[in-house]
C-alpha cells in the first residue's frame, strides 16, 4: 500500500494545501530534533577530544616500566632482561628503553641570540632504530638518520617558536648545560612525538638519539630512566593494564595510559552531560509526540470523510503514514542541520576559544574541539526518524480505528465529567503523587550514608525524576481546582473573568496534552536548577581564592633530580636579585612513596626539617595531649625519631581497635604503634604480606589534609618523620608514574601576584631551571576550565528551555487553528477578540509556569540532596561544609524563563485576536 504513487500524491497534496500547518509541524518536530542533535554533538566532541588527546600523548605507549627503588633507574643488564622477558611472555608487546630529562627549548635568531623559549619541554633520548618498532606511525621520520647534533620536535611547539626544518635551537637542561642542535624533522603529535611524560605534565616534546642525549647530559653510566612499552599499531580506546605480573621482578610496571585516561576526568564530564542531555532528549521526545498527536487530531475529520466514501482503514493508515513520514523526514533534516550548528557553536564558545591558552598553562589540559561524526549523525538522524515514524504509526492506528461518525465530528472528544471510577482513580493518583514526593524529600534530606554507593545515587536520581512527574501532577491538579481563586486573584489585574475561566477549562479538557507540554518545561528547568546548584557548590569548594593553594605554606615548588641541582636552585634563589627580593623563605624536601599498610596504598614520606617548619605552615587536624600546641608536636617529630605525624585517614574513633598491620587502620593521637614497611611489588591475592622492617612510634598527631594544594601526587597521604627515619626508609621507597624527581625546592612569596609569578618563572627559565610550579596559578587554570564547563552546561540547559518555549508557542499556534470552530462559536456568543487573546495568553503562560515552577523546586531538592550526600560521606576532616543555595544565579535564570514563557505566548494570542468567526471556521478546515 505504501508503494502506491496515489498515496504519496495525496499525502503531498495535503501538506501543500495546509502550508502553514505543515511549516508549524516541521518547525515543531525539528525542535525536538535540535535538542537531541545538540546533545549528540556535545557528546561526540567531548568523547572524541579525549580519544584524540590520548592518541596524541601516548598512541601505542601504554605502560612505563621502571626499576624498583627511589630513583627508578635501569641498568643496561636489567633493561635487556626486561625486554627479553616481555618478548617471551607476550610477543605482541614492544619495549623501548629511553632517557628522559626536562629542558628549555630556545629558538635562536641569525646572530645566535634567543628569540623565543619553551621552558617546560620533555627531551627523550632513544635507540633510534628500535623506536619505530614501538611506534611505526611515522615512517618518514624513522627513515631519517638522526645525527648527534639533530633533534625532532613536535609540530605544535615548532609553530609556537616559529621553527622550520634546518633552524638552530638550544637545549638548556635543569643543571644549566646548553647545547646547540639543528631541527631535523617536525612531527605531528602522536605517540612518541607527542609524549609529554607519564602524567603529560610537559608542554613540548623533543626527540634525540640515545648517543646525543648521553653526550648532552654527560652520562656515561649506560642506565635508562624507563622502558616505554605497548602494542605497535594499536591504540585501544580503553587502555588495558600490564598483561602479566612477576612478583620477583626487579622492575615495576606502571599503567600510564590507563592512569591518565582515568585521571583525565572526561568520562565524569560525559556522565554529567549525559544526565543533563538525557533530560533534553526526553523533553524533545515529549514535544515531538505532541506535534504528531496534534497532526493526527487535525486529520480526523478528513479521514472520516475518506472512510465514508469507501476507503479502508489500511488505506487511511497509509495516507497518514506517508504524510507524517514526509513531515518526519523534513523535521529530522532541518533539526539535525540546526542542531549541528548550535552544538558546534556551543562547543567553540565555551571550550575552543580558550583551548590554546589552557594548553600553554597546563600540558595535561585536554582541549575540547568541535567534532561531528557523519556516522554518528546518521545514527542520531535514523533514531529520530524511526521515533517519529513509530509515533506516527501509533497515531495512524488510532485514527484508522476511529468510528466514522465520531471522526466526522472532528477533533477528539474532550474529557467532560469524570465517572465515579475516574474520581476514585484521581484520588489514588493524588495520594501516590504525594507519597512519591515525600519519599524523594526523605531520600534527599534524610541522614546520608557513611559511604556513597552507586545504589544510593541511583535511588536519589530515581526518586528525583519520579518526584518531578508527581509534583507536576499535583501542581496542575491544584490549578484545575482553583478556578474561583484564580479568577478573584487575576481579576484584579484587569483580566476578564471569562478569559480566566476559559484558560483554566482547556487544560481540564486536554489533560494529557497539558501535562506533556508542562512536563517538558519541568524537566528542562529541573536540569538547569540541578546543574546550577551542583556546579556552583563544586566551584565554591575548589575556589582558589577561598582555599589553601600552598604546599605546606610555600607558594611554589621547583623540582630537581640531583643534589647538585638542588644546591644550584637554592643558590639562585638567594643570589638573583629579582628572585631573592621576592622570596621570603625556602626549603628543600625529598618525598618518596612507601607502602606502610598491608593491602593498602603507598603514601608519601616527608622529613620535618627546620627550614620546612620555620618557613612553611604545617597544620595538625589533631595532636597528642602531651603537647601544648601544634608547634611543640612538630618540633618533637623534628628532634626525636620516636615521634611521627600520620595522615588523617589513620585516625580512629572511640571503640575502634588500634591496628596498623592490615586493612583495619585506626589509631589515636598519643598512641604507641608499630609501623611496618613493605616492599612495593605486585602480589598474588593469597600471598602473605611480610614486612621488611617495623619501627615503634608515638603518634604526635594527624596531619591536616588541606595543608597542601590540590592533588600533588608527591604529597599523597603525607606521613611526617624525623630526618633519620626518612633516610632509613628511603632504600625501600618507590615512585609512581611521573615521579621522576629527587625532590623539590619550596619557595614562599606573594603567589596571588600573577605578575610576580610570571616574573619569577621567567627568571628561573632564563637561568635554566625547569618546572617552576605555582599551585595557585595551575589550579586557577583548572578552575577557569571548570567555570567554562559549568557555564556551558547551564547555557545548554537554558538554550533547551528557550527552544522548549518555542515549542510551546508552536503548539499554541496549532491550537488556535485546531480550535477554530470553538473560537467561532465563542465570537458568535459575544466574546471579543481581546477575551480570546487573554485566554490563550493565560493558557500558555499557566502551562509553562507550572512546569518551570515544579522543575525549579524539584531540581533544587535533588541537587541539595546530591550535594549533601557527597559532602556528608567520607569526610575525614570533620569540617562542616555548608550547602548554600545560589540565589544570585538562579533567580535571574528563573525570571528570564518565566518572562520568556509569557512573551512567547503573545504570538498565538495575537493570532486568536485577528480571527473573525468566519476566518476561525476556515482556519480549522485548512
XYZ file of C-alpha atoms in Angstrom, residues 300-301 404-411 821:
11
model
C -9.686 13.210 11.919
C -12.492 14.885 10.049
C -16.701 7.068 11.014
C -19.382 9.123 12.766
C -17.031 10.107 15.561
C -14.312 11.036 13.046
C -16.740 13.227 11.083
C -17.343 15.250 14.239
C -13.748 16.492 14.026
C -11.436 16.785 16.993
C -14.824 26.192 15.297
